[in-house]
Short mmCIF file of C-alpha atoms and ligand atoms in Angstrom, two decimals:
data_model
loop_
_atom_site.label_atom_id
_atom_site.label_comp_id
_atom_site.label_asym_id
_atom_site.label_seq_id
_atom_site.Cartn_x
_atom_site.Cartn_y
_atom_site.Cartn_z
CA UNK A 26 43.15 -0.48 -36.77
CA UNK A 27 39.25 0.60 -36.70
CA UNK A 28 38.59 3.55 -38.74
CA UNK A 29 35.83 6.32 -37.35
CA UNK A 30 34.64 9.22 -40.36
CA UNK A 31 32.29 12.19 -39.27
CA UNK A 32 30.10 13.02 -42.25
CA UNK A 33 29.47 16.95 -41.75
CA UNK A 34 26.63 16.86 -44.47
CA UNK A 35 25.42 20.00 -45.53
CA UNK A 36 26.29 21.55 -41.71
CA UNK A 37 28.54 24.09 -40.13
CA UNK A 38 29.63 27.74 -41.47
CA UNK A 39 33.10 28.96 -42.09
CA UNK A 40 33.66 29.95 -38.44
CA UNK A 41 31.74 26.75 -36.96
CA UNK A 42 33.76 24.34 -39.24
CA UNK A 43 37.03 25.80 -38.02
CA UNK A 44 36.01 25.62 -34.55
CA UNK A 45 34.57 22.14 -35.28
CA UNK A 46 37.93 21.13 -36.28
CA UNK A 47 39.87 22.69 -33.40
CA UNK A 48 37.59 20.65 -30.87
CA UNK A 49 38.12 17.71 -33.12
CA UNK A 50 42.17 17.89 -32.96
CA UNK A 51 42.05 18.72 -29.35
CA UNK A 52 39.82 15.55 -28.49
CA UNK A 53 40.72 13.11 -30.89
CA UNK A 54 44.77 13.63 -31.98
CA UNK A 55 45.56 11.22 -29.07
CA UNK A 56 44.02 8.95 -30.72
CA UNK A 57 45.19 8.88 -34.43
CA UNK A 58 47.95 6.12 -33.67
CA UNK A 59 45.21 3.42 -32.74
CA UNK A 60 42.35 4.50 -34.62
CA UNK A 61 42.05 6.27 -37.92
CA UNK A 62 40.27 9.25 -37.56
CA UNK A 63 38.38 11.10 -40.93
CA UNK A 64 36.32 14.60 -41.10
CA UNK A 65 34.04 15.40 -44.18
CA UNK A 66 33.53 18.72 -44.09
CA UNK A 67 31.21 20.35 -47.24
CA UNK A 68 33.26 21.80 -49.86
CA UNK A 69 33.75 25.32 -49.58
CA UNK A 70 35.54 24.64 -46.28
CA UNK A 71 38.09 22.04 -46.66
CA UNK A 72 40.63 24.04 -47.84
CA UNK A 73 40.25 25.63 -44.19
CA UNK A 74 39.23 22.93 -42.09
CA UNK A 75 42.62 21.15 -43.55
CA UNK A 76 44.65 23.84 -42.12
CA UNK A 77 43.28 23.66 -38.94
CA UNK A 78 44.10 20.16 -38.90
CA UNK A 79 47.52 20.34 -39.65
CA UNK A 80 49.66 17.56 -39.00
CA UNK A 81 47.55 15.99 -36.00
CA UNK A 82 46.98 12.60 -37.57
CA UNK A 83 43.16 13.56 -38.71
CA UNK A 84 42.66 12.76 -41.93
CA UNK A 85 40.75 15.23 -44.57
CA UNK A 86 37.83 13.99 -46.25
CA UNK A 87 35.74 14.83 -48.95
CA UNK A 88 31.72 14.12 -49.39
CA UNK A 89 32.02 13.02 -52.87
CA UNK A 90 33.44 14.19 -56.31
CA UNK A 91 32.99 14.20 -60.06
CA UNK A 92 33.86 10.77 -62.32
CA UNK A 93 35.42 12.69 -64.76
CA UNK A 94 39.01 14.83 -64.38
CA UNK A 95 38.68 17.85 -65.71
CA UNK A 96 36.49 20.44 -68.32
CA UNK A 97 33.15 21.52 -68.51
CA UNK A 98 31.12 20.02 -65.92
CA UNK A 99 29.72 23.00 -64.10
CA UNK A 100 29.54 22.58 -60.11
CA UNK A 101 31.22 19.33 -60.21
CA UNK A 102 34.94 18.86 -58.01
CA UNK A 103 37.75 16.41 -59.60
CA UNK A 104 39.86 14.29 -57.98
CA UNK A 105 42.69 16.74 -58.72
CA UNK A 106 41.24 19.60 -56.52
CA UNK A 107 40.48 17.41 -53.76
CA UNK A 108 44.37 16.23 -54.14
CA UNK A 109 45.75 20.00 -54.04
CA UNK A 110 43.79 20.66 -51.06
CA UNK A 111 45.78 17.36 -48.98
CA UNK A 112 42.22 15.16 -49.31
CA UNK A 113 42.93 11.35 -47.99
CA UNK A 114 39.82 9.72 -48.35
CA UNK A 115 36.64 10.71 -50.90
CA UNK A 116 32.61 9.03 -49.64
CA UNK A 117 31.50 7.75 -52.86
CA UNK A 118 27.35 6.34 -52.72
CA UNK A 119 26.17 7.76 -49.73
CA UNK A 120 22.69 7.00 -49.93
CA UNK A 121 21.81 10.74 -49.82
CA UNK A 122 23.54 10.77 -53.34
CA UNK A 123 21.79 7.62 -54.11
CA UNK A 124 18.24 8.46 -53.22
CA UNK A 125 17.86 12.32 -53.09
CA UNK A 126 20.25 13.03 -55.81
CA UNK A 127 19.70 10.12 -58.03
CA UNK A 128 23.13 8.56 -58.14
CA UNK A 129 23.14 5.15 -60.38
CA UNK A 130 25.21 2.63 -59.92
CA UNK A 131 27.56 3.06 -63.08
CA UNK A 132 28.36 6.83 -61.79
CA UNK A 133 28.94 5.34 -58.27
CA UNK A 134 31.36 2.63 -59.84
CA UNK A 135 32.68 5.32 -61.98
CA UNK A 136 33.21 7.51 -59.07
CA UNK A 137 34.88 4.79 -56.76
CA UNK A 138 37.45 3.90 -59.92
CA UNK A 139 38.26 8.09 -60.47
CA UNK A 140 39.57 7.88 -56.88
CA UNK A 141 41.32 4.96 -56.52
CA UNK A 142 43.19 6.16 -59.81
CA UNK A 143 44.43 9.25 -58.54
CA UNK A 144 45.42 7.03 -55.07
CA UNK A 145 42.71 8.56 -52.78
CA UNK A 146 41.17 5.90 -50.27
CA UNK A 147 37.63 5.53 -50.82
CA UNK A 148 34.91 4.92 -49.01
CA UNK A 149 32.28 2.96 -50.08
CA UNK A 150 28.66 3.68 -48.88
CA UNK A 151 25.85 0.89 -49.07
CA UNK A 152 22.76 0.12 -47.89
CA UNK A 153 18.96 -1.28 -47.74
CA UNK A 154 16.06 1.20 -47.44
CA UNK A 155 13.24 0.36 -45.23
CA UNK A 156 10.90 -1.03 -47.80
CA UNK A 157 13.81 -3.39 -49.22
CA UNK A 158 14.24 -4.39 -45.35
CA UNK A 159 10.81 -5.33 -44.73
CA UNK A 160 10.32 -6.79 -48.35
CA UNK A 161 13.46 -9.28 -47.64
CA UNK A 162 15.54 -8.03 -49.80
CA UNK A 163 18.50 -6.21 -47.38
CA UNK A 164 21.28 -9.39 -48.45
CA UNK A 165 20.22 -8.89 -51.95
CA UNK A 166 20.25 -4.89 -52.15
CA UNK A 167 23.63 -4.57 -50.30
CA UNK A 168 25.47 -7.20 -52.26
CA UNK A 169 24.11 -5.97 -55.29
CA UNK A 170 25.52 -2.26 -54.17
CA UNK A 171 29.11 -3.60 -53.29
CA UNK A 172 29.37 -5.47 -56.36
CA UNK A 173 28.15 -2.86 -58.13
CA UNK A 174 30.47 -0.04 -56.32
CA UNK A 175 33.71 -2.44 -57.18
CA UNK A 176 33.08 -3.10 -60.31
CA UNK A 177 36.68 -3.06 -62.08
CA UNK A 178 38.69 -2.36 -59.01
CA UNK A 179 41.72 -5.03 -58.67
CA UNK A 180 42.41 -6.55 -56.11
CA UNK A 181 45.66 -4.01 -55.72
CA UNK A 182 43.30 -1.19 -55.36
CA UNK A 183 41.04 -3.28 -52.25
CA UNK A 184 43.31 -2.36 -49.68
CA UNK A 185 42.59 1.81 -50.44
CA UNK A 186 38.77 0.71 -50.05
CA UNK A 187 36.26 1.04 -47.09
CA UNK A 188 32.48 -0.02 -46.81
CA UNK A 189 30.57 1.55 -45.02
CA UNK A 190 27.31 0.20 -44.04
CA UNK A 191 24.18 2.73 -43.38
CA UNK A 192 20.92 1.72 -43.84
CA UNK A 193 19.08 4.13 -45.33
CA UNK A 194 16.10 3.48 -42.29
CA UNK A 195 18.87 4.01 -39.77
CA UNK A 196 20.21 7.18 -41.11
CA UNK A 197 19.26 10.35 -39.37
CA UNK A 198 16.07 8.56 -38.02
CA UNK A 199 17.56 7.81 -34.33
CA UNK A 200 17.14 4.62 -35.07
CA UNK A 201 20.10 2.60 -35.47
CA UNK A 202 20.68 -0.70 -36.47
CA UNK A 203 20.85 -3.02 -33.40
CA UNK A 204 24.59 -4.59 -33.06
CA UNK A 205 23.18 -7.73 -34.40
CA UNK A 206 21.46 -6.40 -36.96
CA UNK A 207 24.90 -4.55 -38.41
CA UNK A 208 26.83 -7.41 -38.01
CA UNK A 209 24.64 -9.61 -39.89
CA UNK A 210 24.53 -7.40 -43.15
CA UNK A 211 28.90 -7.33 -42.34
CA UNK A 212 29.03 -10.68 -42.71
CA UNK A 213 27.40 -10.76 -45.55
CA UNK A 214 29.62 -7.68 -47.02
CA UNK A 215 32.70 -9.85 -46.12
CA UNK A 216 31.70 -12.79 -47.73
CA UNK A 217 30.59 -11.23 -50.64
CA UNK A 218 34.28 -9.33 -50.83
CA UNK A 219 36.39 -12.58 -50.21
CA UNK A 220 34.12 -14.28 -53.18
CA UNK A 221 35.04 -11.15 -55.54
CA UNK A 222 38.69 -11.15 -54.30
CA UNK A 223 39.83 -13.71 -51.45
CA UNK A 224 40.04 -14.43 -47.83
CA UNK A 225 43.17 -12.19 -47.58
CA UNK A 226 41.21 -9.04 -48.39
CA UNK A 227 37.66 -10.17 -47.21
CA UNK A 228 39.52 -10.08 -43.59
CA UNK A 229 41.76 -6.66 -43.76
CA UNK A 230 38.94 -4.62 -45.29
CA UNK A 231 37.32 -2.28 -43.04
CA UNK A 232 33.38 -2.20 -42.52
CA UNK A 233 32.38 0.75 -40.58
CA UNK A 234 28.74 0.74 -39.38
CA UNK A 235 26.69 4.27 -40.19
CA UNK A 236 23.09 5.38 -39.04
CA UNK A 237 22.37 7.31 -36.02
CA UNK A 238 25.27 6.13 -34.02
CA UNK A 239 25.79 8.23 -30.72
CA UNK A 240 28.24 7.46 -28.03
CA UNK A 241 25.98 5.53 -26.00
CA UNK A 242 25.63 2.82 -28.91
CA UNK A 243 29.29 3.18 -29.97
CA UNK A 244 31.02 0.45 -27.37
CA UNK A 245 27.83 -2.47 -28.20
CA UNK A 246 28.76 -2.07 -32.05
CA UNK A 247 32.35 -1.55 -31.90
CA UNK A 248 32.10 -5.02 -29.98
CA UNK A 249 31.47 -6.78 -32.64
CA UNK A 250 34.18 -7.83 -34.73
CA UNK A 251 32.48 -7.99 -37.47
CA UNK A 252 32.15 -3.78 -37.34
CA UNK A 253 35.93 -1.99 -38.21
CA UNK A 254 34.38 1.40 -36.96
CA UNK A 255 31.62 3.83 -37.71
CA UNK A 256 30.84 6.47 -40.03
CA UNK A 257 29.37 8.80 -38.02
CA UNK A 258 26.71 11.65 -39.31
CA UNK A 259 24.80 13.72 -36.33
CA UNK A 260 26.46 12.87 -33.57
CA UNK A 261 30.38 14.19 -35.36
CA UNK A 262 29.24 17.61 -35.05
CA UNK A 263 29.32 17.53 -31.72
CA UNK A 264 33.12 17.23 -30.68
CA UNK A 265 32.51 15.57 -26.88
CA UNK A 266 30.35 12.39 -28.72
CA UNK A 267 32.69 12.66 -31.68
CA UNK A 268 35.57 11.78 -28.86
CA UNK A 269 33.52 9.32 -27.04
CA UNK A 270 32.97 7.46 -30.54
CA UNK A 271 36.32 7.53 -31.43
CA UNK A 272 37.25 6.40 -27.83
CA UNK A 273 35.04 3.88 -27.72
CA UNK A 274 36.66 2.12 -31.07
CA UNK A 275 39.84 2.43 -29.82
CA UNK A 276 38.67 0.38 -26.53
CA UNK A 277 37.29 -1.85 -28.61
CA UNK A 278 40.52 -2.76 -30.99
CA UNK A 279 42.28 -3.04 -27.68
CA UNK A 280 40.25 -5.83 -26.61
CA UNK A 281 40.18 -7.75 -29.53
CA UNK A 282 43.67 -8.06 -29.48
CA UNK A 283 44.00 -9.53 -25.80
P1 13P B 15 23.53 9.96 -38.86
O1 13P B 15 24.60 9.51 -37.91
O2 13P B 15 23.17 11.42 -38.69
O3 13P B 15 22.36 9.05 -38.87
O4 13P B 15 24.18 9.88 -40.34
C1 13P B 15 24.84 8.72 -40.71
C2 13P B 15 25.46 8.95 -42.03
O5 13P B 15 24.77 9.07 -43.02
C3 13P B 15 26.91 9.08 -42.09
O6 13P B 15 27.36 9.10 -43.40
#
């Protein structure tokens, strides 16, 4: 089953992310049986955005949360919280943590071992910047990030992991990664996982594709079946391309299996 996750980022207000939500049920519950369907709403409003989306199928997500589990660590959100408040699924690495907030890869690791301990799935964020692109270095970079990111986990714990690959050029840029180009850097992912763990889990893990993805790129990357579904930034606050996206993976899973 592909798996599609809108990343709200720092957007929306209390009365947009509600009526965010709404449109998101209302397009995408039909869905939820063939596709598995995330929103990551910011903080302050998952508490309300998880009300509105009741018992549809959508699954709650959160951007990120603290390493450790409770105490004096001001600003910071533990896994408990995020469990009281019906989370699923927790983004640990994003490369906006990486690069603008200076995330290492210990605290990612640490972050990514904090969820899968209190049972939360997890998704895993890697991914080249432009420089490492053009310098020949993308293979390197990204295996380095996974490796780093799983550091620890047991094989038991692989199958409440996602990766999710967004190159850091692709993200918010309108550029994204050309179908070939993403399924390139998957293989490589897979491989990678099935030498850490084995061919088992390198082919039931999920690698969703992130970086500027609209609906009109959706059906060429979901194609591939290298790409298990998209995590989807700009394009999930809009609820019609949100739909299409989610649509389009759906269509895509349904082809692969004829
Ligand atoms: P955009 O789709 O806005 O490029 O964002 C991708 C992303 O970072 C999702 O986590």
């Amino acid at each position: 089953m592909p798996f599609v996750g809108g990343n709200w980022k720092m957007n929306t207000d209390l009365a947009s992310s509600v009526e965010l939500a709404d449109d998101i049920v209302a397009g995408c519950a039909a869905f939820v049986d063939r596709c598995d369907v995330a929103v990551f709403p910011p903080f302050p409003y998952l508490q309300v955005v998880g009300r509105t989306l009741g018992h549809h199928g959508i699954l709650l997500g959160a951007q990120d949360v603290c390493h450790m589990p409770a105490g004096a660590y001001t600003g910071e959100v533990s896994v408990d919280m995020l469990l009281d408040l019906n989370v699923k699924v927790v983004l640990v690495g994003h490369s906006e943590r990486r690069h603008v907030i200076g995330e290492t890869d210990d605290l990612i690791n640490a972050k990514v071992l904090a969820v899968l301990d209190a049972g939360l799935d997890v998704v895993l964020c890697v991914g080249e910047t432009l420089e490492q692109r053009e310098s020949g270095r993308t293979k390197e970079v990204n295996v380095h990030q996974l490796m780093a990111g799983l550091r620890a986990v047991t094989p038991d714990s692989m199958e409440q992991v996602t990766i999710a690959y967004e190159p850091v050029w692709a993200i918010g840029t309108g550029r994204t990664a050309g179908p070939d180009q993403a399924a390139e850097v998957h293989r490589v992912l897979r491989a990678s996982i099935g030498d850490l763990y084995d061919d088992d889990i390198s082919e039931s893990i999920r690698l969703q594709y992130g970086g500027s993805v609209k609906a009109k790129d959706a059906a060429g990357l979901f194609a591939r079946p290298e790409i298990d579904g998209g995590l989807i930034g700009g394009a999930s606050l809009d609820p019609e391309q949100f739909k299409a996206i989610v649509a389009a993976a759906v269509d895509a899973a349904s082809q692969e299996q004829e």
